[in-house]
Amino acid sequence: MRFHMTNGLISHVIQVLPNGDLNTLYFGSAIHDRMDFSDLQELDVRDTMQVDADHPGISLEQIRREYPQAGSSDLRPCALSVRNAAGSQAVKLAYETYRIVHGKVSLDGLPSTFANIATDNVEESGQADCETLEIDLVDASFGLKVTLSETMFRGLPVVARSVRIRNLSHLPQTVEAAYSASLDLPDADWDMITLTGAWARETHVERAPLRTGLQGVSSIRGHSSQHASPYIALARPNADEMQGESVAATLVYSGNFDASVFVDSYARTRLRIGINPETFSWRLAPGGTFRTPEAIIACSRTGLNGLSQTLHALYRRNLIRSPWNTRRSPIVVNTWEAVHMDMDEASLTAMARSAKDLGMEMLVVDDGWFGHRDRADSSLGDWFADRRKFPNGLKSLADAVHDMGMGFGLWFEPEMISEDSDLFHRHPDWVLGDPRLPLRSLGVQRCQYVLDMTRPEVVDYLLQAMGNAIGRIGVDYVKWDMNRSLSEAYSRALPPDRQGEVFHRHALGYYQLLHGLAARFPNLFIESCASGGARVDAGTLATAPQAWISDDTDALERVKIQYGTSMLYPVGACSNHVSAIPNEETGRRLSLKMCGDVALFGAFGYELDPTVLDEDERKRIRRQIAWAKWLGPLMRTGTFWRLRSPFDRRPGFDAADAAWMMVADDGRMAVVGWYRALTGVNAPVPWLRLAGLQDDVRYAVTEIDTTVADADDTAMAGRGFTPWRPRYGDELMRAGLPLTDRTTATWGRSPLPGDGFSRIFILTAIPTANTSL
């Protein structure tokens, strides 16, 4: 029995071996089908064990396996470990049957990709844009059935995988490891790329050659974390953004994860991604089942940009369920850096009025509106207005904001609780933690503790409290925060033999609350946040279509953060704000133009007090907002290209510059951003080669100052516009733009603009009737 799944862009070839094991013969960019792929097998036993006495020609340690189990003669890291009531791990799964599902089955309680019904093609109208292969593996003597599901999507080189595990025995079993996907590759000639960091410096790109042994990234913090994103990519050493072979795996999940690569002594590579087994176990009752989160695996032969563009397209088409997925995000002003917790109705009304005059569209009231919240040590869980600050309630403020023609947003941190809160006084047992430990001996961060989201009554309370506030006040936009990790993860609601389920059940409780609010308020805009980017993952993105990717709003730092985040997530889903100068996190003074030019590539907004701006700043911000509105639809639906990495310093330059661009689907319009952190005297001329354009189309190239030029000037002429000579697409992509003006200097030339310098270019196709050059 052999399977070859392909959609013309990606291929996966699986062979059933005589012992019933599944052998991965090929995974990668699409290949032609043929009757016999057996020459791709590696069955030599070498110096390893044979699988059993009846199959002397097969060694599990030498073959590329689809889903390796612990307790076998494959002594590499496993994807599945199950222990039965007798204490044995010796699972020997064998092929039983398969099914082909037209479309895709949803995962109960877990976010996942979905089948999109095609409507743009008459021949495909009413048909799902994906197909799923399900393979059942069984070990009858152990009493275990495992179903591997793999979905392939039309027009994209990507698959979605998940695993369902069922106890067929009459005694309980314990799942000790259950990865969502495992991928064996025949060689180790790869670089590993991961996204790592910390608070305020998320998603920094790290790249290193594979070495023998185990390597990768993981989290045991109870969330996907700022320290490591649930993402791992393998790229050929010669691969870069524009060319070369690569493969990437990520997880549609917000809890603890492991994304790792193992290279064996014969230079074979095993990639695994799934729930981190270090903090996980799951008790399977007789007849019980467990479903893993979904893994996404994409491949590319067109470099890392191709890999990212596949993931971006999949998320927009088959993952994000919010109606805001394709709408331009509202231009928000958030109150945090403007006032922190020092707020009242009068000051916020004045802020909204001033913001409306500038063209902003949404006032988001951040932390400090509820309970008796003056500092970080109180009131989490008490989701009702602080009557000292809002004697008329928050509805009075929301009504005033709505009357101005603006939307109204509100901050929540649902999964947390303060010791100084009404909720804690009523339910001290709702705190996550071992009850034998005094509260004050538990780990604490930002003066707060974690609610036990494994308990249905906790989720029900939050759904009711938040729902009542959202509905009564008239909230259009929720900023959903989470400012600490999980520790001492023990639930009083679970018996001792189920405490290994706490982290995963906590994630399921989070999804139940998130999905419940989205179902109750289908037009509610939800922006996820977790001290910045501590829970930016596909599991959250499925329901919350926008993420606050970092608390660091310094433009030079943001270039790196936004660059790394774009490896995985659509830029239109990334919330970027212009903040007050000097920057609150770094103290750096950058121009309003530089800050805006970076934030422009994403969901644009502000983190400042508009009432204290002078008239010149107000004029500049009005123009900036107009450009953000004009380009906003493109940021949601266009194709994003990374052109130059801020992590790669080139010879002759004092520091790395960065560049990226967004191109309309038809290739006839684009916007380019270029950023320089440090300016050097008499530096080389930077040449910027563009991407994604049409070779035979001539483009009008116009440099704009987004704080001076008027976005409603469709002729793109006048103050703030610098027209360049029209160029064909092939020249722009192969020769590039010479960025000589104001970026280099020698004797007798005008002074340089200084550090923190940006340039924005608009490209528009010239009608073919216009032949003048």
mmCIF file of C-alpha atoms in Angstrom, residues 407-545:
data_model
loop_
_atom_site.group_PDB
_atom_site.id
_atom_site.type_symbol
_atom_site.label_atom_id
_atom_site.label_comp_id
_atom_site.label_asym_id
_atom_site.label_seq_id
_atom_site.Cartn_x
_atom_site.Cartn_y
_atom_site.Cartn_z
ATOM 1 C CA GLY A 407 -15.522 53.130 18.281
ATOM 2 C CA PHE A 408 -14.955 52.244 21.931
ATOM 3 C CA GLY A 409 -12.467 49.637 23.135
ATOM 4 C CA LEU A 410 -11.729 48.170 26.545
ATOM 5 C CA TRP A 411 -8.807 46.280 28.120
ATOM 6 C CA PHE A 412 -9.284 42.983 29.974
ATOM 7 C CA GLU A 413 -6.893 40.502 31.553
ATOM 8 C CA PRO A 414 -9.355 37.641 32.022
ATOM 9 C CA GLU A 415 -7.106 34.783 33.169
ATOM 10 C CA MET A 416 -5.621 36.657 36.132
ATOM 11 C CA ILE A 417 -6.710 37.506 39.683
ATOM 12 C CA SER A 418 -5.463 39.959 42.332
ATOM 13 C CA GLU A 419 -5.338 39.069 46.008
ATOM 14 C CA ASP A 420 -6.883 42.492 46.640
ATOM 15 C CA SER A 421 -10.100 41.879 44.715
ATOM 16 C CA ASP A 422 -13.723 41.034 45.379
ATOM 17 C CA LEU A 423 -13.327 37.908 43.260
ATOM 18 C CA PHE A 424 -10.487 36.578 45.432
ATOM 19 C CA HIS A 425 -12.422 37.255 48.632
ATOM 20 C CA ARG A 426 -15.333 35.218 47.251
ATOM 21 C CA HIS A 427 -13.319 32.441 45.597
ATOM 22 C CA PRO A 428 -9.766 32.072 46.954
ATOM 23 C CA ASP A 429 -9.841 28.457 45.761
ATOM 24 C CA TRP A 430 -9.991 29.648 42.149
ATOM 25 C CA VAL A 431 -6.259 30.478 42.216
ATOM 26 C CA LEU A 432 -4.134 28.012 40.286
ATOM 27 C CA GLY A 433 -1.665 26.411 42.713
ATOM 28 C CA ASP A 434 -1.027 23.623 45.206
ATOM 29 C CA PRO A 435 -3.426 24.194 48.173
ATOM 30 C CA ARG A 436 -0.809 22.995 50.663
ATOM 31 C CA LEU A 437 1.244 26.084 49.811
ATOM 32 C CA PRO A 438 0.263 29.459 51.317
ATOM 33 C CA LEU A 439 -0.738 32.010 48.673
ATOM 34 C CA ARG A 440 2.248 34.206 49.490
ATOM 35 C CA SER A 441 4.641 31.336 48.746
ATOM 36 C CA LEU A 442 3.377 30.971 45.172
ATOM 37 C CA GLY A 443 5.242 32.597 42.293
ATOM 38 C CA VAL A 444 3.923 36.082 41.601
ATOM 39 C CA GLN A 445 4.487 38.426 38.680
ATOM 40 C CA ARG A 446 3.128 41.964 38.304
ATOM 41 C CA CYS A 447 1.416 41.437 41.704
ATOM 42 C CA GLN A 448 -1.011 38.878 40.270
ATOM 43 C CA TYR A 449 -1.956 35.228 40.336
ATOM 44 C CA VAL A 450 -3.467 32.913 37.734
ATOM 45 C CA LEU A 451 -7.087 31.773 37.689
ATOM 46 C CA ASP A 452 -7.654 28.030 37.345
ATOM 47 C CA MET A 453 -9.053 27.916 33.810
ATOM 48 C CA THR A 454 -9.431 24.131 34.015
ATOM 49 C CA ARG A 455 -12.566 24.748 36.118
ATOM 50 C CA PRO A 456 -15.778 25.226 34.113
ATOM 51 C CA GLU A 457 -17.226 27.539 36.782
ATOM 52 C CA VAL A 458 -14.252 29.931 36.341
ATOM 53 C CA VAL A 459 -14.745 30.087 32.577
ATOM 54 C CA ASP A 460 -18.493 30.532 33.047
ATOM 55 C CA TYR A 461 -17.935 33.422 35.492
ATOM 56 C CA LEU A 462 -15.565 35.197 33.110
ATOM 57 C CA LEU A 463 -17.859 34.677 30.132
ATOM 58 C CA GLN A 464 -20.731 36.203 32.094
ATOM 59 C CA ALA A 465 -18.749 39.070 33.678
ATOM 60 C CA MET A 466 -16.975 40.085 30.467
ATOM 61 C CA GLY A 467 -20.061 39.547 28.338
ATOM 62 C CA ASN A 468 -22.160 41.706 30.628
ATOM 63 C CA ALA A 469 -19.592 44.511 30.552
ATOM 64 C CA ILE A 470 -19.159 44.352 26.777
ATOM 65 C CA GLY A 471 -22.890 44.272 26.111
ATOM 66 C CA ARG A 472 -23.962 46.843 28.705
ATOM 67 C CA ILE A 473 -21.238 49.393 27.913
ATOM 68 C CA GLY A 474 -21.326 48.923 24.151
ATOM 69 C CA VAL A 475 -17.754 47.760 23.580
ATOM 70 C CA ASP A 476 -16.598 47.444 19.960
ATOM 71 C CA TYR A 477 -13.005 46.344 20.563
ATOM 72 C CA VAL A 478 -11.362 44.227 23.263
ATOM 73 C CA LYS A 479 -7.680 44.272 24.064
ATOM 74 C CA TRP A 480 -7.115 40.875 25.715
ATOM 75 C CA ASP A 481 -3.986 40.900 27.862
ATOM 76 C CA MET A 482 -2.049 38.305 29.881
ATOM 77 C CA ASN A 483 0.898 39.564 31.927
ATOM 78 C CA ARG A 484 2.390 36.517 33.609
ATOM 79 C CA SER A 485 3.291 32.896 33.006
ATOM 80 C CA LEU A 486 1.882 29.880 34.839
ATOM 81 C CA SER A 487 3.737 28.376 37.790
ATOM 82 C CA GLU A 488 2.861 25.839 40.498
ATOM 83 C CA ALA A 489 0.319 24.531 37.993
ATOM 84 C CA TYR A 490 -1.977 22.475 40.220
ATOM 85 C CA SER A 491 -5.768 22.358 40.039
ATOM 86 C CA ARG A 492 -7.914 21.581 43.069
ATOM 87 C CA ALA A 493 -10.612 20.432 40.644
ATOM 88 C CA LEU A 494 -8.577 17.511 39.270
ATOM 89 C CA PRO A 495 -7.559 14.251 41.006
ATOM 90 C CA PRO A 496 -3.852 13.471 41.554
ATOM 91 C CA ASP A 497 -3.582 11.220 38.495
ATOM 92 C CA ARG A 498 -4.811 14.038 36.225
ATOM 93 C CA GLN A 499 -2.543 16.867 37.371
ATOM 94 C CA GLY A 500 -0.427 16.350 34.242
ATOM 95 C CA GLU A 501 -3.420 17.640 32.269
ATOM 96 C CA VAL A 502 -3.494 21.080 33.940
ATOM 97 C CA PHE A 503 -1.488 23.049 31.372
ATOM 98 C CA HIS A 504 -3.420 21.666 28.407
ATOM 99 C CA ARG A 505 -6.790 21.997 30.138
ATOM 100 C CA HIS A 506 -5.874 25.594 30.998
ATOM 101 C CA ALA A 507 -5.352 26.268 27.281
ATOM 102 C CA LEU A 508 -8.699 24.592 26.511
ATOM 103 C CA GLY A 509 -10.389 26.845 29.089
ATOM 104 C CA TYR A 510 -8.812 29.899 27.454
ATOM 105 C CA TYR A 511 -10.165 28.807 24.063
ATOM 106 C CA GLN A 512 -13.612 28.134 25.541
ATOM 107 C CA LEU A 513 -13.759 31.691 26.875
ATOM 108 C CA LEU A 514 -12.306 33.275 23.733
ATOM 109 C CA HIS A 515 -14.595 31.349 21.398
ATOM 110 C CA GLY A 516 -17.592 31.938 23.681
ATOM 111 C CA LEU A 517 -17.181 35.710 23.577
ATOM 112 C CA ALA A 518 -16.629 35.682 19.813
ATOM 113 C CA ALA A 519 -19.813 33.642 19.361
ATOM 114 C CA ARG A 520 -21.830 35.990 21.610
ATOM 115 C CA PHE A 521 -20.454 39.124 19.912
ATOM 116 C CA PRO A 522 -19.643 38.096 16.316
ATOM 117 C CA ASN A 523 -18.635 41.632 15.237
ATOM 118 C CA LEU A 524 -16.428 42.277 18.267
ATOM 119 C CA PHE A 525 -12.847 43.135 17.315
ATOM 120 C CA ILE A 526 -10.453 41.232 19.596
ATOM 121 C CA GLU A 527 -6.774 42.181 19.760
ATOM 122 C CA SER A 528 -4.637 39.717 21.669
ATOM 123 C CA CYS A 529 -1.828 40.879 23.933
ATOM 124 C CA ALA A 530 0.391 39.247 26.537
ATOM 125 C CA SER A 531 2.915 41.741 27.893
ATOM 126 C CA GLY A 532 3.374 42.402 24.222
ATOM 127 C CA GLY A 533 4.127 39.298 22.177
ATOM 128 C CA ALA A 534 4.021 36.511 24.782
ATOM 129 C CA ARG A 535 1.042 34.788 23.143
ATOM 130 C CA VAL A 536 1.315 35.549 19.453
ATOM 131 C CA ASP A 537 0.374 32.220 17.907
ATOM 132 C CA ALA A 538 -1.940 30.713 15.323
ATOM 133 C CA GLY A 539 -4.211 29.284 18.022
ATOM 134 C CA THR A 540 -5.126 32.762 19.243
ATOM 135 C CA LEU A 541 -5.073 34.306 15.767
ATOM 136 C CA ALA A 542 -7.871 31.974 14.656
ATOM 137 C CA THR A 543 -10.336 34.035 16.747
ATOM 138 C CA ALA A 544 -8.468 37.268 17.545
ATOM 139 C CA PRO A 545 -7.473 38.614 14.102
#
